[in-house]
CSV table of C-alpha atoms in Angstrom, one decimal:
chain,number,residue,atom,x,y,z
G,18,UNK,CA,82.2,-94.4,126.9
G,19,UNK,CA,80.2,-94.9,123.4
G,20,UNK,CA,82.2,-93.6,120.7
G,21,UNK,CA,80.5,-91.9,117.8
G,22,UNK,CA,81.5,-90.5,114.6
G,23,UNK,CA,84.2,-87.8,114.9
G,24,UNK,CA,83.2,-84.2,114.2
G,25,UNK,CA,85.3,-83.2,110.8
G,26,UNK,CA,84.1,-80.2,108.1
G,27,UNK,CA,84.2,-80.5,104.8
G,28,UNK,CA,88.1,-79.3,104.5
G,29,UNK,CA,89.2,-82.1,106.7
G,30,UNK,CA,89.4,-80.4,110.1
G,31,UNK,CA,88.8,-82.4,112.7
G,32,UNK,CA,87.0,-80.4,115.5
G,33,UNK,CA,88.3,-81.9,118.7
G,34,UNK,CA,87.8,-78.4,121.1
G,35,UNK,CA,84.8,-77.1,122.8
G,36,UNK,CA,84.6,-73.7,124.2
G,37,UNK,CA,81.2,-73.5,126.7
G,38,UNK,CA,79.7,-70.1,127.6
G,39,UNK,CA,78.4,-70.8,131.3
G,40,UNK,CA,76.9,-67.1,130.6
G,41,UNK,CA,76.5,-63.9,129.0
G,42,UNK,CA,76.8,-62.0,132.0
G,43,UNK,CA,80.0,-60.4,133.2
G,44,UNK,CA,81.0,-58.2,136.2
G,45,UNK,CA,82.9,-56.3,134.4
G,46,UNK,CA,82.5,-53.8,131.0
G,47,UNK,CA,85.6,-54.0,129.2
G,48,UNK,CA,85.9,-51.6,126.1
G,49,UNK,CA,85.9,-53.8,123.4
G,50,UNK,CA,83.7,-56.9,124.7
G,51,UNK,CA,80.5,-55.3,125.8
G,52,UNK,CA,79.0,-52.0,124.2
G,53,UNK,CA,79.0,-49.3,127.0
G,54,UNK,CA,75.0,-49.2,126.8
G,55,UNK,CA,74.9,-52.8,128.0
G,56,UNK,CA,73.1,-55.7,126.3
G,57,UNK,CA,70.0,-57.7,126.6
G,58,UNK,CA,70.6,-60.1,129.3
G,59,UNK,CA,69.1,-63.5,128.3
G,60,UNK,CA,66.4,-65.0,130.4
G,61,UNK,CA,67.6,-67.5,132.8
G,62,UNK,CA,65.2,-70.1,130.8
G,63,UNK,CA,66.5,-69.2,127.8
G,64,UNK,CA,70.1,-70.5,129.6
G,65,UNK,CA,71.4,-74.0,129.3
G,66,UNK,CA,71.4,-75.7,132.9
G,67,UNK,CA,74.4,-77.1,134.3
G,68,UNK,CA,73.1,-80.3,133.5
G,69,UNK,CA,72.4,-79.6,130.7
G,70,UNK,CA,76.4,-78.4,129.6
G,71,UNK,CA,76.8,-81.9,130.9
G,72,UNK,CA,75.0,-84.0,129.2
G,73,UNK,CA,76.2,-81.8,125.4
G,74,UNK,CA,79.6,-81.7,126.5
G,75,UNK,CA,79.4,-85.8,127.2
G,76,UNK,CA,77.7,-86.1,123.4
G,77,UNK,CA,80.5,-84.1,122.2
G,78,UNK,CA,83.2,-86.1,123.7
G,79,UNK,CA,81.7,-89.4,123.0
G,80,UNK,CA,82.1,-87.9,119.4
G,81,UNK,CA,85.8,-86.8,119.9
G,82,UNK,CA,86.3,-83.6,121.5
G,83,UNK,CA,89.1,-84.1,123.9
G,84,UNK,CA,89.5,-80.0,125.3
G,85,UNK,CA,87.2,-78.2,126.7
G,86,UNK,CA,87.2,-74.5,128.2
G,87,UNK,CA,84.4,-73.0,130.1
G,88,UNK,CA,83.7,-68.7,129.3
G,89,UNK,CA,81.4,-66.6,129.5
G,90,UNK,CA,80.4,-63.7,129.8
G,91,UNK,CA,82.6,-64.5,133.1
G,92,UNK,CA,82.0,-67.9,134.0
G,93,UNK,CA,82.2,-67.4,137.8
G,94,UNK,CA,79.7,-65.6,138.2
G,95,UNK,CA,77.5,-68.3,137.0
G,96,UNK,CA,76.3,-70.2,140.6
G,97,UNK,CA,77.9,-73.8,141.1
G,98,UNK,CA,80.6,-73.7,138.3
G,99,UNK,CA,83.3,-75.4,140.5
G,100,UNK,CA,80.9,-78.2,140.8
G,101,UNK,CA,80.0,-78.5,137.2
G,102,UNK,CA,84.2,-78.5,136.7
G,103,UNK,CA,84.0,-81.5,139.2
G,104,UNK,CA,81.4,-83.0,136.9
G,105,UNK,CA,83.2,-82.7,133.6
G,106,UNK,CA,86.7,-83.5,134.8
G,107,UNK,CA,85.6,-87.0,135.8
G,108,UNK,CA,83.7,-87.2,132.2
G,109,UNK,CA,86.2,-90.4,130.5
G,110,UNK,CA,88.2,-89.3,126.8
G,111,UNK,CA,87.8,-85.9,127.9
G,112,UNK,CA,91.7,-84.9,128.4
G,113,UNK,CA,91.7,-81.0,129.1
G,114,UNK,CA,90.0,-78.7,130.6
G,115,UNK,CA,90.2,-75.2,131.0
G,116,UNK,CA,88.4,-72.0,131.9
G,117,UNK,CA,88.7,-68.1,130.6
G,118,UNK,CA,88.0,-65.3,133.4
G,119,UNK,CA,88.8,-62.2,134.4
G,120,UNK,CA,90.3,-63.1,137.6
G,121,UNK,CA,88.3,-61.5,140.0
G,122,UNK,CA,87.3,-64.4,142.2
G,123,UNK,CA,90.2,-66.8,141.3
G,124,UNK,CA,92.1,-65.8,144.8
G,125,UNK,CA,89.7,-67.2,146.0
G,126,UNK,CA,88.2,-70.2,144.2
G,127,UNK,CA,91.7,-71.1,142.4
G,128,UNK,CA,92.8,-74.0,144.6
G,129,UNK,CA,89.0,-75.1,144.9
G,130,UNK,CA,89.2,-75.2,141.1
G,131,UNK,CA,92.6,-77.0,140.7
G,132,UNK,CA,91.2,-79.4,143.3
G,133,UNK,CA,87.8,-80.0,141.1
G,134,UNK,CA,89.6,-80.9,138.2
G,135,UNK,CA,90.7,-78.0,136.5
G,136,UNK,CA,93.9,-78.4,134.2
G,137,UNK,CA,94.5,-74.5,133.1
G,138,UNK,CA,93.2,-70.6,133.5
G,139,UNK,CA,93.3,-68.1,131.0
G,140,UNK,CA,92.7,-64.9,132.6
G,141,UNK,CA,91.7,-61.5,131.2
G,142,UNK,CA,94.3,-58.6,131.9
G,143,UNK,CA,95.1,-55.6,130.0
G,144,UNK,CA,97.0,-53.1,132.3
G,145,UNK,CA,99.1,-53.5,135.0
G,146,UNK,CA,97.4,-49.6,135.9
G,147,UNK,CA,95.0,-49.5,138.3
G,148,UNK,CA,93.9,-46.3,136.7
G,149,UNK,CA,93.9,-47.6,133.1
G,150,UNK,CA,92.0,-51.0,134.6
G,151,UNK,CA,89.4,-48.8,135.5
G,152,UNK,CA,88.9,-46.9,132.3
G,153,UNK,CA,88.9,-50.1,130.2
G,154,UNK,CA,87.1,-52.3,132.2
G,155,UNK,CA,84.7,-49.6,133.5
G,156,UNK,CA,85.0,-51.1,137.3
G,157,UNK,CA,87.3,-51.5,139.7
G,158,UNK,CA,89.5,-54.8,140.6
G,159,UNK,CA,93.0,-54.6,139.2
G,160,UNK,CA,94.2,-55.9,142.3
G,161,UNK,CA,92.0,-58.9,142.7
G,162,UNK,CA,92.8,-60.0,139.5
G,163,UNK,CA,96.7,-59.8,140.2
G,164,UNK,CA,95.8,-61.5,143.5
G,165,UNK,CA,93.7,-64.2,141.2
G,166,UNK,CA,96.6,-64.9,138.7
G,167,UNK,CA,99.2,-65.9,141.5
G,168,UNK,CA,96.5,-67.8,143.1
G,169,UNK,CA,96.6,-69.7,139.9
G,170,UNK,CA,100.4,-69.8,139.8
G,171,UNK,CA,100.5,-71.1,143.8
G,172,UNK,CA,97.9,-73.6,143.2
G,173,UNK,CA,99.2,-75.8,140.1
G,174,UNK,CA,97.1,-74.0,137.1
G,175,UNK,CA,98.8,-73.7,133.9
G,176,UNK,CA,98.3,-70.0,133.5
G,177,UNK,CA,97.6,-67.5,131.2
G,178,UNK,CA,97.4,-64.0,130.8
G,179,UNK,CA,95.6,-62.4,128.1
G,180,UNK,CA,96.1,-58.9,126.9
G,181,UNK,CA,93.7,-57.4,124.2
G,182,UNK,CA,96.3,-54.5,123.2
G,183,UNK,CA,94.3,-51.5,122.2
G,184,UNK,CA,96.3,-48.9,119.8
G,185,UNK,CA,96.9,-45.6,121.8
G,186,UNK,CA,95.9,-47.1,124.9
G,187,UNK,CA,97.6,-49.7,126.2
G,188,UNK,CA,100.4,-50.4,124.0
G,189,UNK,CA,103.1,-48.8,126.0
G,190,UNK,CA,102.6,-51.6,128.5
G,191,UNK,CA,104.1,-54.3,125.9
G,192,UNK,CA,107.2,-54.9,127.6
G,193,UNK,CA,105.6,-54.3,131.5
G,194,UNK,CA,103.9,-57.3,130.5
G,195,UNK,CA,106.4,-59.2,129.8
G,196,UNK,CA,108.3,-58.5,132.8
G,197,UNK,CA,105.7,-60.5,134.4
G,198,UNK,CA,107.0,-63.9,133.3
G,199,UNK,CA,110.1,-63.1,134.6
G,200,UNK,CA,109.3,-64.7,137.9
G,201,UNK,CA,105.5,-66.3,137.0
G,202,UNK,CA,105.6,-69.4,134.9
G,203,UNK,CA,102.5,-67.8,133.3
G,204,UNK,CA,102.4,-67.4,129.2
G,205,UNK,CA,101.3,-63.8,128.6
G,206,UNK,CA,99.4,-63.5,125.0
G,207,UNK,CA,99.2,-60.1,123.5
G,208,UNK,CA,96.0,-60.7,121.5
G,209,UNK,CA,95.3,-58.5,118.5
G,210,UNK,CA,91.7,-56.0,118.5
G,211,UNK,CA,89.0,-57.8,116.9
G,212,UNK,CA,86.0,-55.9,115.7
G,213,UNK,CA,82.8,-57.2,117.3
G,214,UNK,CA,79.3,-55.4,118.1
G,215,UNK,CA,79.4,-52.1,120.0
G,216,UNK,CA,83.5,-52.0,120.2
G,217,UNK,CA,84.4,-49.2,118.0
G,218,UNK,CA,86.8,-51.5,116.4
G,219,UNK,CA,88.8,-49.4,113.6
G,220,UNK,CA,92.0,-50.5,111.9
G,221,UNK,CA,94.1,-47.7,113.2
G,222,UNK,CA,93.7,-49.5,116.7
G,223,UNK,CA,94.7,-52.6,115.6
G,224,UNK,CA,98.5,-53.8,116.2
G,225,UNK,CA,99.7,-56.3,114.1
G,226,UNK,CA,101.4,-58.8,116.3
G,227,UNK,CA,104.2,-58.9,114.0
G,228,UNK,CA,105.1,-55.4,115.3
G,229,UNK,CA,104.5,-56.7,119.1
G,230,UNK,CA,107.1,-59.6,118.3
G,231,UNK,CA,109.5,-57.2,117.5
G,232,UNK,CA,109.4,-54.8,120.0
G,233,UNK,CA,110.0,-57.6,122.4
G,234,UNK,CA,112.4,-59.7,120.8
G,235,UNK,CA,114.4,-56.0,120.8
G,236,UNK,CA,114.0,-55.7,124.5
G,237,UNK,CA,114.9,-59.6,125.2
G,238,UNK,CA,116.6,-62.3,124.5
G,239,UNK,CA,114.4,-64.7,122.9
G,240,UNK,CA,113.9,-68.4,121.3
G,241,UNK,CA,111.2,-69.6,119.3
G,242,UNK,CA,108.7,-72.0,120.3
G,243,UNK,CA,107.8,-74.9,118.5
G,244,UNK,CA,104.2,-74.9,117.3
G,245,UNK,CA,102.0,-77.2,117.8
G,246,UNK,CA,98.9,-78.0,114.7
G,247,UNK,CA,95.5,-76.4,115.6
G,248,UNK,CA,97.7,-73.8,118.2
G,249,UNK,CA,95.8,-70.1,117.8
G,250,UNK,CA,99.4,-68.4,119.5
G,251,UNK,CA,103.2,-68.3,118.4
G,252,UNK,CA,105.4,-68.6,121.3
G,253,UNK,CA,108.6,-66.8,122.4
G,254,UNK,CA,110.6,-68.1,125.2
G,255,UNK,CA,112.5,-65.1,127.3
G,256,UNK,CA,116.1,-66.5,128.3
G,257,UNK,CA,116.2,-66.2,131.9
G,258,UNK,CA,112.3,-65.9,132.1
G,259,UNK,CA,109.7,-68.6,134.0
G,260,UNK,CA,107.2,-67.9,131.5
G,261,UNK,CA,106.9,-67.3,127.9
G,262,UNK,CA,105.3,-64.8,125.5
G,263,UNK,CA,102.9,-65.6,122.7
G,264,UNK,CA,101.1,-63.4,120.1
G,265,UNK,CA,97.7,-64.0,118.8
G,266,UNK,CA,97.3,-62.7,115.3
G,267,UNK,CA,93.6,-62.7,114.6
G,268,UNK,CA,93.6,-60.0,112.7
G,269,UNK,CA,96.4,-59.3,110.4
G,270,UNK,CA,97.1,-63.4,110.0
G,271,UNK,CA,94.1,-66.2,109.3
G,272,UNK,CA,94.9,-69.0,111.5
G,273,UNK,CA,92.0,-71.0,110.0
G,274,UNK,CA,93.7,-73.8,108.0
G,275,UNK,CA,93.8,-76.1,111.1
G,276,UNK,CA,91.0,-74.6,112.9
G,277,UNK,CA,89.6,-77.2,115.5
G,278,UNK,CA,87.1,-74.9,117.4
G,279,UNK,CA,83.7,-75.1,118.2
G,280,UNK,CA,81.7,-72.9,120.4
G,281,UNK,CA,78.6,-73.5,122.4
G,282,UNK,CA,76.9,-70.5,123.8
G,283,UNK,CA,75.1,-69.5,126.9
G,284,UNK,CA,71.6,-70.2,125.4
G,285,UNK,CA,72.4,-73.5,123.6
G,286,UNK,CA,73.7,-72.2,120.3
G,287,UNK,CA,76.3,-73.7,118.0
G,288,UNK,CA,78.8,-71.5,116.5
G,289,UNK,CA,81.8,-73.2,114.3
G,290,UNK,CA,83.4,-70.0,113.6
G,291,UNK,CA,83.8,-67.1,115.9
G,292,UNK,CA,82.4,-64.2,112.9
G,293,UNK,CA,79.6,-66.2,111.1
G,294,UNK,CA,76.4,-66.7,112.9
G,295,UNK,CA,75.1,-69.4,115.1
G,296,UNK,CA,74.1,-72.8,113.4
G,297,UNK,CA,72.5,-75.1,115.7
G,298,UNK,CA,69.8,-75.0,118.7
G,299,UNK,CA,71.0,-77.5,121.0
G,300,UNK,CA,69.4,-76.2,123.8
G,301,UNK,CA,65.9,-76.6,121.9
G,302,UNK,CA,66.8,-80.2,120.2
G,303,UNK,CA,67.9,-81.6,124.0
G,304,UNK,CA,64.8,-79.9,125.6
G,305,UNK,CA,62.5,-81.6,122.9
G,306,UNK,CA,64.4,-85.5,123.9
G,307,UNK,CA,67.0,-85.3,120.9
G,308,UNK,CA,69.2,-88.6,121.4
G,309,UNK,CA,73.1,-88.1,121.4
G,310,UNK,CA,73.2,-89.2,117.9
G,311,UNK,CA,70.5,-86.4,116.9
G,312,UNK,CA,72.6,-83.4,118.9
G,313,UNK,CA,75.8,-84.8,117.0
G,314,UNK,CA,74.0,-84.6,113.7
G,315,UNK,CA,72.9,-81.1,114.3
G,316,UNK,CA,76.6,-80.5,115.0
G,317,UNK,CA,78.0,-81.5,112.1
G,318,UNK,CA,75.4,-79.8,109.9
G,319,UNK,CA,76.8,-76.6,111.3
G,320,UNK,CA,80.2,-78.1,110.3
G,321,UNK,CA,79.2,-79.0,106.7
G,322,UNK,CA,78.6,-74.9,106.3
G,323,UNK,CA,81.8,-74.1,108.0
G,324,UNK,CA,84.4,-71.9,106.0
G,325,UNK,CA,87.5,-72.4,105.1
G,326,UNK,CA,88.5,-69.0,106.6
G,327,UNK,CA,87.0,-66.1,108.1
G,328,UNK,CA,86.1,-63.0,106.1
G,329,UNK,CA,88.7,-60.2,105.7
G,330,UNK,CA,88.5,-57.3,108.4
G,331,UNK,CA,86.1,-54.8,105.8
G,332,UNK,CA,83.6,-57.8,105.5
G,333,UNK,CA,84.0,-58.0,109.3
G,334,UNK,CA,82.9,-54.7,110.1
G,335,UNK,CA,79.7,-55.4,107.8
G,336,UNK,CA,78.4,-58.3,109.3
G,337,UNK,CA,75.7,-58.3,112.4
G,338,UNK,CA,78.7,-60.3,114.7
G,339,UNK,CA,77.1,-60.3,118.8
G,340,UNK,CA,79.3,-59.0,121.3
G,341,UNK,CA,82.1,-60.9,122.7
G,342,UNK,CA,80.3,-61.3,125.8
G,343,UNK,CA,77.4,-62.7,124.1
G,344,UNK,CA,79.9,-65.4,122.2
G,345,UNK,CA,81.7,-66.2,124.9
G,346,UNK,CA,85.7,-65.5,124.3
């Protein structure tokens, strides 16, 4: 493996994880990913190839990103992704990877994943209703996706569960959830309502997860969890519990200082911070025969601009930010 210069911003942060959207297409509607008139599919030319993922995500390790997670839209519905998993996993320096989904092929594709190369899942769950599913995900599937997260468990994923916890709506589920790691070894994150395009996001709906922490640590017995630099989520062990809980505070509480993200897109665009726009056409530069060098340059231009932190929540709501589903989570 050549080794290149190592991605850093101008604060110091050395930027060591890559999030890859496989696509912006999903399967599902969720309330506050994708506005409920749809988007603008992009056309499948404007899409990066499999091969081409590869050959960025090999510049990007060669300059010293050692994590990678694959979203989307929802990744599986992209055609072949278990064999570009295959393909990345055997790429040398890169030590993780992982994939978001909303579980609704994992039943089936889990062990075939784990098998391919995969290290970990994060999957997409916000009820444990079947009735609530369907009103916040605007299709049906609740019990595919349960089926898909002990497919994970049964087949040697590190597992997560993500829960977007909506105000009003989904709240009173806090402590259903965390019944769930009483017998999974699954981490279940209670992730706080960001505002993107076409979600309605309003402050009232927002939860701090200070207030989540609380609840639960009233319900159960509980022990802090070391954290780690660069970590997005505190951790809560449950005494007695398989799993743990953690609480993603992307709202009420920057965890900028050590951010170490970047994100590539579906259609080849660099973003270094989830709320400011894309920086960089990759897909453009390794179309016209950029060299790794050149892609890595372009890379760290978008990293000289990166902020120290992200805006407040009123400077949020001003700015054009794309869907989740167009970002890729």
């Amino acid at each position: 493996m050549n080794k290149g210069r190592a991605l850093m911003d101008r604060y110091g942060r050395r930027h060591d994880y890559l999030r890859v959207s496989l696509t912006d297409r999903c399967n599902l509607r969720c309330l506050y990913c994708m506005p409920a008139e749809g988007v603008q599919w992009r056309e499948k030319a404007e899409i990066l190839t499999l091969e081409e993922i590869e050959q960025l995500v090999r510049v990007f390790v060669e300059h010293g990103v050692r994590k990678v997670r694959l979203t989307g839209g929802e990744p599986s519905v992209r055609k072949g992704y278990i064999g570009l998993v295959q393909r990345l996993a055997g790429i040398p320096g890169l030590e993780q990877l992982g994939l978001t989904t909303n579980g609704l092929t994992l039943a089936y594709d889990a062990h075939a994943l784990k098998a391919a190369g995969l290290d970990s899942v994060n999957v997409s769950l916000d009820t444990l209703s079947p009735d609530r599913f369907f009103q916040l995900a605007r299709r049906p599937g609740h019990h595919r996706v349960l089926a898909g997260i002990r497919a994970a468990v049964e087949s040697g994923l590190t597992t997560k569960v993500n829960v977007v916890v909506l105000a009003g709506t989904n709240d009173d589920e806090v402590l259903d959830f965390v019944g769930l790691t009483r017998d999974w070894p699954v981490t279940v994150r209670f992730i706080e309502f960001m505002p993107f395009l076409g979600n309605n996001w309003q402050p009232d709906r927002v939860i701090p997860s200070a207030e989540i922490r609380e609840r639960v640590s009233r319900a159960f017995p509980t022990r802090p969890v070391a954290r780690q630099a660069s970590d997005v989520a505190s951790e809560l062990d449950i005494e007695g519990h398989a799993g743990k809980v953690g609480f993603v505070s992307s709202v009420s509480e920057s965890f900028c200082g050590d951010c170490n993200r970047l994100r590539l897109t579906a259609d080849g665009q660099l973003k270094c911070c989830l709320f400011l726009s894309p920086d960089g056409n990759l897909r453009d530069a390794l179309r016209a025969g950029a060299s790794g060098d050149k892609l890595a340059a372009i890379a760290q231009n978008c990293l000289d601009h990166k902020w120290r932190a992200h805006p407040d929540m009123s400077d949020w709501q001003q700015r054009d930010v794309l869907p989740m589903v167009q970002i890729g989570g």
